[in-house]
Coordinates of C-alpha atoms and ligand atoms in Angstrom, one line a residue:
X16 CA 160.1 67.9 89.0
X17 CA 157.8 70.3 87.2
X18 CA 159.6 73.4 88.6
X19 CA 162.9 72.1 87.2
X20 CA 161.8 72.6 83.6
X21 CA 162.4 76.0 81.9
X22 CA 159.4 77.9 80.7
X23 CA 158.5 77.8 77.0
X24 CA 160.5 74.7 76.5
X25 CA 160.8 73.5 72.9
X26 CA 161.4 69.8 72.8
X27 CA 161.3 67.4 70.0
X28 CA 158.1 65.5 69.9
X29 CA 159.4 62.1 71.0
X30 CA 161.0 63.8 73.9
X31 CA 157.8 65.6 74.6
X32 CA 155.9 62.4 74.6
X33 CA 158.4 60.7 76.9
X34 CA 158.3 63.8 79.2
X35 CA 154.5 63.7 79.3
X36 CA 154.3 60.0 79.9
X37 CA 156.9 60.1 82.7
X38 CA 156.0 63.3 84.5
X39 CA 152.3 62.9 84.0
X40 CA 152.5 59.4 85.2
X41 CA 150.5 58.0 88.0
X42 CA 149.6 61.5 88.8
X43 CA 148.2 63.2 91.9
X44 CA 148.0 66.9 92.1
X45 CA 149.1 68.3 95.5
X46 CA 146.4 69.1 98.0
X47 CA 143.4 67.5 96.4
X48 CA 142.5 63.9 96.0
X49 CA 142.0 62.9 92.4
X50 CA 138.8 60.9 92.0
X51 CA 139.5 57.2 91.2
X52 CA 137.3 57.4 88.1
X53 CA 139.4 60.2 86.7
X54 CA 142.6 58.4 87.6
X55 CA 141.3 55.4 85.7
X56 CA 140.6 57.5 82.6
X57 CA 144.0 59.2 82.8
X58 CA 145.6 55.8 83.1
X59 CA 143.8 54.5 80.0
X60 CA 144.8 57.6 78.0
X61 CA 148.4 57.2 79.1
X62 CA 148.6 53.6 78.1
X63 CA 147.0 54.4 74.7
X64 CA 149.5 57.2 74.2
X65 CA 152.5 54.9 75.3
X66 CA 151.4 52.3 72.8
X67 CA 151.2 54.9 70.1
X68 CA 154.5 56.5 71.1
X69 CA 156.2 53.0 70.9
X70 CA 154.7 52.5 67.4
X71 CA 155.8 56.0 66.3
X72 CA 159.3 55.3 67.7
X73 CA 159.5 51.9 65.9
X74 CA 158.6 53.6 62.6
X75 CA 161.2 56.3 63.1
X76 CA 158.7 58.7 61.6
X77 CA 160.5 61.3 59.6
X78 CA 160.6 64.9 60.9
X79 CA 158.5 67.2 58.9
X80 CA 160.5 69.0 56.2
X81 CA 161.8 72.5 57.1
X82 CA 162.5 73.9 60.5
X83 CA 160.1 72.8 63.2
X84 CA 158.4 75.8 64.8
X85 CA 158.3 76.2 68.5
X86 CA 157.4 78.5 71.5
X87 CA 159.9 81.2 70.4
X88 CA 158.0 81.5 67.1
X89 CA 154.7 81.8 68.9
X90 CA 156.0 84.6 71.1
X91 CA 156.3 86.8 68.0
X92 CA 152.9 85.8 66.6
X93 CA 150.6 88.5 65.4
X94 CA 147.0 88.7 64.2
X95 CA 145.9 85.9 66.5
X96 CA 142.2 85.3 66.2
X97 CA 140.0 82.4 67.1
X98 CA 138.9 80.3 64.1
X99 CA 136.8 77.4 65.4
X100 CA 136.4 75.1 68.3
X101 CA 135.3 71.6 68.8
X102 CA 134.4 69.5 71.8
X103 CA 138.1 69.1 72.9
X104 CA 140.2 71.7 71.1
X105 CA 140.1 75.3 70.0
X106 CA 141.8 76.5 66.9
X107 CA 143.2 80.0 66.2
X108 CA 144.8 81.6 63.2
X109 CA 148.2 83.4 63.7
X110 CA 150.8 85.1 61.6
X111 CA 154.4 84.1 62.5
X112 CA 157.5 86.2 62.0
X113 CA 159.6 86.9 60.0
X114 CA 157.6 86.3 56.8
X115 CA 154.1 86.5 58.4
X116 CA 153.4 82.8 57.6
X117 CA 149.8 81.9 58.4
X118 CA 149.4 78.9 60.7
X119 CA 146.7 77.3 62.7
X120 CA 147.3 76.8 66.5
X121 CA 145.5 74.1 68.3
X122 CA 145.2 73.9 72.1
X123 CA 142.9 72.4 74.7
X124 CA 139.5 74.1 74.8
X125 CA 139.2 74.7 78.5
X126 CA 135.6 75.8 78.2
X127 CA 134.7 73.0 75.7
X128 CA 132.2 70.2 76.3
X129 CA 134.9 67.6 76.8
X130 CA 136.6 69.4 79.7
X131 CA 133.5 70.8 81.2
X132 CA 131.7 67.5 81.2
X133 CA 134.7 65.9 82.9
X134 CA 134.8 68.7 85.5
X135 CA 131.1 68.3 86.2
X136 CA 131.7 64.6 86.7
X137 CA 134.9 64.7 88.7
X138 CA 135.1 68.2 90.0
X139 CA 138.8 68.3 89.1
X140 CA 139.7 71.0 86.4
X141 CA 143.5 70.3 86.4
X142 CA 143.0 66.5 85.9
X143 CA 140.4 67.1 83.2
X144 CA 142.6 69.5 81.2
X145 CA 145.3 66.9 81.4
X146 CA 143.0 64.3 80.1
X147 CA 142.3 66.5 77.1
X148 CA 146.0 67.3 76.7
X149 CA 146.6 63.6 76.1
X150 CA 144.3 63.8 73.1
X151 CA 146.3 66.7 71.7
X152 CA 149.5 64.8 72.2
X153 CA 148.1 61.8 70.5
X154 CA 147.1 63.9 67.5
X155 CA 150.5 65.5 67.4
X156 CA 152.2 62.1 67.3
X157 CA 150.0 60.9 64.5
X158 CA 150.4 64.1 62.5
X159 CA 154.1 63.7 62.7
X160 CA 154.0 60.1 61.5
X161 CA 151.4 60.3 58.8
X162 CA 152.9 61.8 55.7
X163 CA 150.2 62.2 53.1
X164 CA 148.7 65.2 51.2
X165 CA 145.4 64.3 52.9
X166 CA 146.7 64.8 56.4
X167 CA 147.2 68.3 57.6
X168 CA 150.9 69.2 58.0
X169 CA 152.4 69.6 61.4
X170 CA 154.7 72.6 61.5
X171 CA 155.8 72.3 65.2
X172 CA 154.6 72.5 68.7
X173 CA 155.1 74.4 71.9
X174 CA 155.1 73.0 75.4
X175 CA 154.8 75.8 77.8
X176 CA 155.7 74.6 81.3
X177 CA 155.4 78.1 82.8
X178 CA 151.7 77.6 83.1
X179 CA 151.8 75.0 85.8
X180 CA 150.1 72.7 86.4
X181 CA 148.3 72.8 83.1
X182 CA 151.2 71.9 80.9
X183 CA 150.0 74.0 78.1
X184 CA 150.5 72.4 74.8
X185 CA 150.0 74.1 71.4
X186 CA 150.1 72.3 68.1
X187 CA 151.3 74.5 65.2
X188 CA 149.9 73.3 61.8
X189 CA 149.2 74.5 58.3
X190 CA 146.1 76.7 58.1
X191 CA 143.0 75.5 56.3
X192 CA 139.4 76.4 55.9
X193 CA 136.6 74.4 57.3
X194 CA 134.5 72.3 54.9
X195 CA 131.1 73.8 54.4
X196 CA 128.8 71.0 53.0
X197 CA 126.0 73.4 52.2
X198 CA 128.4 75.5 50.1
X199 CA 129.9 72.3 48.5
X200 CA 126.5 71.2 47.3
X201 CA 126.4 74.3 45.2
X202 CA 129.8 73.9 43.6
X203 CA 130.5 72.3 40.2
X204 CA 130.6 68.5 40.1
X205 CA 134.3 68.6 39.1
X206 CA 135.2 70.2 42.4
X207 CA 133.0 67.9 44.4
X208 CA 134.5 64.9 42.7
X209 CA 138.0 66.2 43.6
X210 CA 137.0 66.2 47.3
X211 CA 135.7 62.7 47.1
X212 CA 138.9 61.6 45.3
X213 CA 141.1 63.3 47.8
X214 CA 139.2 61.5 50.5
X215 CA 139.6 58.1 48.8
X216 CA 143.3 58.6 48.4
X217 CA 143.5 59.4 52.1
X218 CA 141.5 56.3 53.1
X219 CA 143.7 54.2 50.9
X220 CA 146.8 55.6 52.6
X221 CA 145.3 55.1 56.1
X222 CA 144.4 51.5 55.3
X223 CA 148.1 50.9 54.5
X224 CA 149.7 53.4 56.9
X225 CA 153.1 52.8 58.6
X226 CA 151.2 52.5 61.8
X227 CA 148.8 49.8 60.5
X228 CA 145.3 50.2 59.3
X229 CA 143.8 53.4 60.9
X230 CA 140.2 54.0 61.6
X231 CA 138.8 57.5 62.1
X232 CA 136.4 56.8 64.9
X233 CA 134.7 60.2 64.8
X234 CA 134.3 60.6 61.1
X235 CA 132.5 63.7 60.1
X236 CA 132.9 66.6 57.6
X237 CA 134.0 68.9 60.5
X238 CA 137.2 66.8 61.0
X239 CA 138.4 68.0 57.6
X240 CA 139.7 71.3 56.2
X241 CA 140.7 72.5 52.7
X242 CA 144.3 73.6 52.2
X243 CA 145.0 75.0 48.7
X244 CA 142.1 73.1 47.2
X245 CA 143.1 69.8 48.8
X246 CA 141.0 68.0 51.4
X247 CA 142.9 67.2 54.6
X248 CA 142.0 65.5 57.8
X249 CA 142.8 67.7 60.8
X250 CA 141.2 65.9 63.8
X251 CA 143.2 62.8 64.6
X252 CA 142.7 62.5 68.4
X253 CA 140.0 59.9 68.0
X254 CA 141.5 57.2 65.9
X255 CA 142.4 53.6 66.3
X256 CA 145.4 51.8 64.9
X257 CA 144.3 48.5 66.2
X258 CA 141.7 46.2 64.5
X259 CA 139.0 44.9 66.8
X260 CA 139.9 41.6 68.6
X261 CA 137.6 38.6 68.0
X262 CA 137.0 35.0 68.7
X263 CA 134.3 34.3 66.1
X264 CA 132.7 36.2 63.2
X265 CA 129.9 37.2 65.5
X266 CA 132.4 39.6 67.3
X267 CA 133.0 41.4 64.0
X268 CA 129.9 43.4 63.5
X269 CA 130.4 46.9 62.1
X270 CA 127.4 48.9 63.3
X271 CA 125.9 52.0 61.8
X272 CA 122.6 53.7 62.6
X273 CA 121.1 52.5 59.3
X274 CA 123.0 49.3 58.6
X275 CA 125.1 46.6 60.2
X276 CA 127.9 44.7 58.4
X277 CA 129.3 41.3 59.4
X278 CA 133.0 40.8 58.8
X279 CA 135.3 37.8 59.2
X280 CA 137.3 37.0 62.3
X281 CA 140.8 36.3 60.9
X282 CA 143.0 33.6 62.2
X283 CA 145.2 36.1 64.2
X284 CA 142.1 37.0 66.2
X285 CA 141.4 40.4 64.6
X286 CA 138.4 41.5 62.6
X287 CA 140.0 41.7 59.2
X288 CA 139.8 45.0 57.5
X289 CA 137.3 46.4 60.0
X290 CA 139.1 49.8 60.2
X291 CA 139.3 50.2 56.5
X292 CA 135.6 49.3 56.0
X293 CA 134.5 51.6 58.7
X294 CA 136.2 54.5 57.1
X295 CA 134.7 53.6 53.7
X296 CA 131.2 53.4 54.9
X297 CA 131.5 56.8 56.6
X298 CA 133.0 58.3 53.5
X299 CA 129.9 56.9 51.7
X300 CA 127.4 58.2 54.1
X301 CA 128.9 61.7 54.8
X302 CA 130.6 62.5 51.5
X303 CA 129.9 60.3 48.4
X304 CA 126.1 60.2 48.8
X305 CA 125.9 64.0 48.9
X306 CA 128.7 65.1 46.6
X307 CA 129.2 62.4 43.9
X308 CA 126.0 61.8 41.9
X309 CA 124.4 65.3 41.9
X310 CA 124.7 66.9 38.4
X311 CA 127.5 64.6 37.3
X312 CA 128.1 64.2 33.5
X313 CA 125.4 62.0 32.1
X314 CA 127.6 59.2 30.8
X315 CA 129.5 59.0 34.1
X316 CA 126.3 58.6 36.1
X317 CA 125.9 54.8 35.8
X318 CA 129.6 54.4 36.9
X319 CA 129.1 56.7 39.8
X320 CA 126.0 54.8 40.8
X321 CA 128.0 51.5 40.8
X322 CA 130.6 53.1 43.0
X323 CA 128.0 54.3 45.4
X324 CA 126.3 50.9 45.4
X325 CA 129.6 49.2 46.1
X326 CA 130.8 51.5 48.8
X327 CA 127.3 51.6 50.4
X328 CA 127.3 47.8 50.6
X329 CA 131.0 47.7 51.5
X330 CA 131.8 45.4 48.6
X331 CA 134.9 47.5 47.7
X332 CA 138.0 47.9 49.9
X333 CA 140.0 51.1 49.7
X334 CA 142.2 49.9 46.8
X335 CA 139.2 49.0 44.6
X336 CA 137.4 52.2 45.5
X337 CA 140.5 54.2 44.6
X338 CA 140.8 52.3 41.3
X339 CA 137.1 53.0 40.5
X340 CA 137.6 56.7 41.2
X341 CA 140.7 56.9 39.0
X342 CA 138.8 55.3 36.2
X343 CA 136.2 58.0 36.5
X344 CA 138.9 60.7 36.5
X345 CA 140.4 59.2 33.4
X346 CA 137.1 59.1 31.5
X347 CA 136.4 62.6 32.5
X348 CA 139.9 64.0 31.7
X349 CA 140.0 62.4 28.3
X350 CA 136.6 63.5 27.3
X351 CA 135.6 59.9 26.7
X352 CA 132.4 60.6 28.6
X353 CA 131.2 62.9 25.9
X354 CA 128.4 61.4 24.0
X355 CA 129.0 60.6 20.4
X356 CA 126.5 62.8 18.8
X357 CA 126.7 65.5 16.1
X358 CA 128.3 68.6 17.5
X359 CA 126.8 72.0 17.3
X360 CA 130.1 73.6 16.7
X361 CA 129.4 74.1 13.0
X362 CA 126.7 76.5 14.0
X363 CA 129.4 78.8 15.4
X364 CA 132.0 81.0 13.7
X365 CA 135.4 81.5 15.2
X366 CA 136.6 85.0 15.5
X367 CA 140.2 85.4 16.4
X368 CA 141.5 88.4 18.1
X369 CA 138.5 89.2 20.2
X370 CA 137.8 88.8 23.8
X371 CA 135.0 89.7 26.0
X372 CA 134.9 93.2 27.5
X373 CA 133.3 91.9 30.7
X374 CA 132.7 88.8 32.6
X375 CA 129.5 90.1 34.0
X376 CA 126.5 88.7 32.1
X377 CA 123.8 86.1 32.5
X378 CA 124.4 83.5 35.2
X379 CA 124.2 79.8 35.0
X380 CA 124.6 76.9 37.4
X381 CA 127.2 75.7 38.5
X382 CA 129.3 78.7 37.3
X383 CA 132.9 79.1 38.3
X384 CA 132.3 82.9 38.4
X385 CA 129.6 84.5 40.3
X386 CA 129.4 87.3 37.8
X387 CA 128.6 85.3 34.7
X388 CA 128.3 81.9 33.2
X389 CA 131.7 80.2 33.3
X390 CA 131.8 76.4 33.0
X391 CA 134.5 73.7 32.6
X392 CA 134.6 72.2 29.2
X393 CA 136.6 69.5 27.4
X394 CA 136.8 71.3 24.1
X395 CA 135.0 73.8 21.8
X396 CA 132.6 71.1 20.7
X397 CA 131.3 70.6 24.2
X398 CA 131.2 74.3 24.8
X399 CA 129.1 74.7 21.6
X400 CA 126.6 72.1 22.8
X401 CA 126.4 74.0 26.2
X402 CA 125.9 77.3 24.4
X403 CA 123.1 75.8 22.3
X404 CA 121.3 74.6 25.4
X405 CA 121.3 78.1 27.0
X406 CA 118.7 80.4 25.4
X407 CA 120.7 83.5 26.3
X408 CA 124.0 82.3 24.9
X409 CA 125.1 84.1 21.8
X410 CA 128.9 83.5 21.9
X411 CA 131.4 81.7 24.0
X412 CA 135.1 82.0 24.7
X413 CA 137.5 79.3 25.8
X414 CA 139.6 81.1 28.4
X415 CA 143.2 80.2 29.2
X416 CA 142.1 79.3 32.8
X417 CA 142.2 75.6 33.6
X418 CA 140.5 73.5 36.3
X419 CA 142.3 71.0 38.4
X420 CA 141.8 68.2 35.8
X421 CA 143.3 70.4 33.1
X422 CA 140.1 71.3 31.4
X423 CA 139.4 74.8 30.1
X424 CA 137.0 77.3 31.6
X425 CA 134.7 78.6 29.0
X426 CA 132.8 81.9 29.3
X427 CA 129.2 81.8 27.9
X428 CA 127.6 85.2 27.1
X429 CA 124.6 86.8 25.7
X430 CA 124.5 89.5 23.1
X431 CA 124.6 92.2 25.8
X432 CA 128.3 91.4 26.4
X433 CA 130.6 93.4 24.2
X434 CA 133.5 91.9 22.4
X435 CA 136.7 93.9 22.3
X436 CA 140.1 93.3 20.5
X437 CA 142.3 91.0 22.5
X438 CA 145.4 89.0 21.8
X439 CA 145.0 85.5 20.7
X440 CA 141.7 84.4 22.2
X441 CA 139.0 83.1 19.9
X442 CA 135.4 83.9 20.3
X443 CA 132.8 81.5 18.9
X444 CA 129.8 83.4 17.7
X445 CA 126.5 81.9 16.8
X446 CA 126.0 82.0 13.0
X447 CA 122.4 83.1 13.4
X448 CA 123.7 86.1 15.4
X449 CA 126.3 86.9 12.9
X450 CA 123.8 87.4 10.2
X451 CA 122.1 90.0 12.3
X452 CA 125.2 91.4 13.9
X453 CA 128.3 92.9 12.4
X454 CA 131.3 94.6 13.8
X455 CA 131.4 98.4 13.5
X456 CA 134.1 98.6 10.8
X457 CA 135.4 95.2 9.8
X458 CA 133.7 93.4 7.0
X459 CA 131.9 90.1 6.9
X460 CA 135.1 88.8 5.3
X461 CA 136.5 89.1 8.8
X462 CA 134.6 86.0 9.8
X463 CA 136.2 82.7 9.4
X464 CA 134.7 79.3 9.6
X465 CA 135.6 77.5 12.8
X466 CA 137.3 74.7 10.9
X467 CA 139.7 77.1 9.2
X468 CA 143.1 77.8 10.5
X469 CA 143.2 81.4 11.4
X470 CA 146.8 82.8 11.0
X471 CA 147.7 85.5 13.4
X472 CA 148.3 89.0 12.1
X473 CA 146.0 88.8 9.1
X474 CA 143.8 91.8 8.4
X475 CA 141.3 89.9 10.5
X476 CA 142.9 91.2 13.6
X477 CA 140.6 94.1 14.5
X478 CA 141.8 97.6 14.9
X479 CA 140.9 99.9 17.8
X480 CA 137.7 101.0 16.2
X481 CA 136.3 97.6 15.7
X482 CA 135.5 97.1 19.3
X483 CA 131.8 96.8 19.2
X484 CA 129.3 94.6 17.5
X485 CA 126.0 96.2 16.8
X486 CA 122.7 94.8 15.8
X487 CA 122.0 95.5 12.2
Ligands
ATP521 N1 144.5 73.5 60.4 C1 143.3 74.0 60.6 N2 143.0 75.2 59.9 C2 141.8 75.7 60.0 N3 140.8 75.3 60.8 C3 141.0 74.2 61.5 C4 142.3 73.5 61.4 N4 142.2 72.4 62.2 C5 141.0 72.4 62.8 N5 140.3 73.5 62.4 C6 138.9 73.8 62.7 O1 138.7 73.7 64.1 C7 137.7 72.8 64.5 C8 138.1 72.1 65.7 O2 139.2 71.3 65.5 P1 139.3 69.8 65.9 O3 138.3 69.1 65.1 O4 140.7 69.3 65.9 O5 138.8 69.8 67.5 P2 137.9 68.8 68.3 O6 137.7 69.4 69.6 O7 138.6 67.5 68.3 O8 136.6 68.8 67.4 P3 135.4 67.7 67.5 O9 134.4 68.3 68.4 O10 134.9 67.8 66.0 O11 136.0 66.4 67.8 C9 137.5 71.9 63.3 O12 136.2 71.5 63.1 C10 137.9 72.8 62.1 O13 136.8 73.6 61.6
NAG522 C1 122.5 46.5 64.3 O1 122.9 45.7 65.4 C2 122.5 46.1 66.7 C3 123.1 45.2 67.7 O2 123.1 43.9 67.3 C4 121.0 46.1 66.7 O3 120.5 46.6 68.0 C5 120.5 47.1 65.6 O4 119.1 47.1 65.6 C6 121.0 46.7 64.3 N1 120.7 47.8 63.3 C7 120.2 47.6 62.1 C8 119.9 48.8 61.3 O5 120.0 46.5 61.7
NAG523 C1 123.0 48.0 45.4 O1 122.2 47.4 44.4 C2 121.5 46.3 44.8 C3 120.8 45.6 43.6 O2 120.2 46.6 42.8 C4 120.4 46.8 45.8 O3 119.6 45.7 46.3 C5 121.1 47.5 47.0 O4 120.2 48.0 47.9 C6 122.0 48.6 46.5 N1 122.8 49.1 47.6 C7 123.0 50.4 47.8 C8 123.8 50.8 49.0 O5 122.6 51.3 47.1
NAG524 C1 146.3 47.9 48.5 O1 147.4 48.7 47.9 C2 148.5 48.8 48.7 C3 149.6 49.7 48.1 O2 149.3 50.1 46.8 C4 149.1 47.4 48.9 O3 150.3 47.5 49.8 C5 148.1 46.5 49.6 O4 148.6 45.2 49.8 C6 146.8 46.5 48.8 N1 145.8 45.9 49.6 C7 145.0 44.9 49.2 C8 144.0 44.4 50.1 O5 145.0 44.5 48.0
NAG525 C1 146.6 90.5 26.2 O1 146.8 91.9 25.9 C2 146.9 92.7 27.0 C3 146.9 94.1 26.6 O2 147.3 94.3 25.3 C4 148.1 92.3 27.9 O3 148.2 93.1 29.0 C5 148.0 90.8 28.3 O4 149.1 90.4 29.0 C6 147.8 90.0 27.0 N1 147.5 88.6 27.5 C7 148.0 87.6 26.9 C8 147.6 86.2 27.4 O5 148.8 87.6 26.0

């Protein structure tokens, strides 16, 4: 049979599954005896995959939008370079013609721990690769069926039968960048909160997926990548769509190294919600604990603490967790978290028609720019309070740049940063500085109080010469 298939065959995924299940079926390579242990493992993987294939078929999972990519597209690939590898798979980056679209290619990692451990045990490289290929097929089926922004997009696949007997399978997916927890710990809270929110949205989806409630069995930051600022799960070979079977509540213990949870055995003989809870506790211990509380806005801290407490004790399901996160997002976006206290804004004078000549200046944490101090603010009042709390800060500018929540990025600067004429931006200068500092040619009349409406095109708009402020 294998010889009958053309090389570089591009088949639709359901057909590929059927092909793999039939032709890989009780399988004995010619010439060598497959050890019974390996045959047993292959059998189990096959059955697991058939179950999933049946569920995928029953759901009639939609084909991904756009043309599915295949082997022909891979033949023209350029710039292929290895990106990362795990225990089972290796991932490369490639550019595909005609437009040079960047994609990630996943294949079995022949030298990886999974295959090499198996070979050590059974001395059967071909069988061991096949075992790993089942994982790749499982992941491919799931990627095809799970349609959510938090799941990496499948772009196609290639099943290269010319490489017998390995049945080389390549998954083509959107390219992401690995999560770096160390780096994330240094990023602004708003970005860290986004990652946690993305994760909760994904877990809510997985708990209610078309294939049932899905548990990510091997839940770790390295199973996720970022694509255009969105967190996505990429490693789906080790998941379960079945809830644990049980006879009594005693069978429903969810074990973690630091904590065990007892769940209920439902009437239908399954541990109710065990997959959902398992994901949530993993999200708590690998993500929330590190990313959520640290340097959060003061007023949000008690709410975040409650969320951490509820997820850490598994009191919340995915829906409740998502609602709690959405509440935090609402508070944050609407500025309701800002404390009601007298604003420092009246200590600043708004100068219209100036902008900063440079971003480079004093730094602060957690800046959105590595050259200077750029922070996300709700409004000028919040920016004024921040400026007052920085000893170097003499003026600040609300830039047109927005963060993902729609807040503005404000640039905080010291007196060493020059102000130059520029369009419609407003610079807020400390009054105490203004008394010591004046522009080269424009008069003190040029200053307007922050509360005043500043009409454009008044004589306040500086001319070319009024580019610098000098200390008097
Ligand atoms: N779409 C992608 N874009 C960029 N990098 C990716 C992508 N998918 C996976 N990677 C990187 O490749 C690594 C290995 O992929 P994957 O996790 O699927 O393999 P694995 O062998 O199952 O890994 P593990 O040992 O974690 O189970 C990931 O940790 C991730 O850093
Ligand atoms: C969890 O349960 C297991 C098995 O019952 C037990 O060995 C382990 O000590 C428990 N762990 C904790 C942290 O209680
Ligand atoms: C949640 O709060 C309760 C009461 O303060 C405390 O006993 C418990 O340890 C907390 N749980 C977590 C996970 O922080
Ligand atoms: C959670 O929300 C989903 C969809 O919003 C809904 O279908 C499901 O029944 C909810 N689950 C629980 C336990 O309330
Ligand atoms: C500001 O002015 C500069 C130069 O005059 C121009 O290139 C730029 O597009 C303007 N920016 C905005 C936001 O209007």
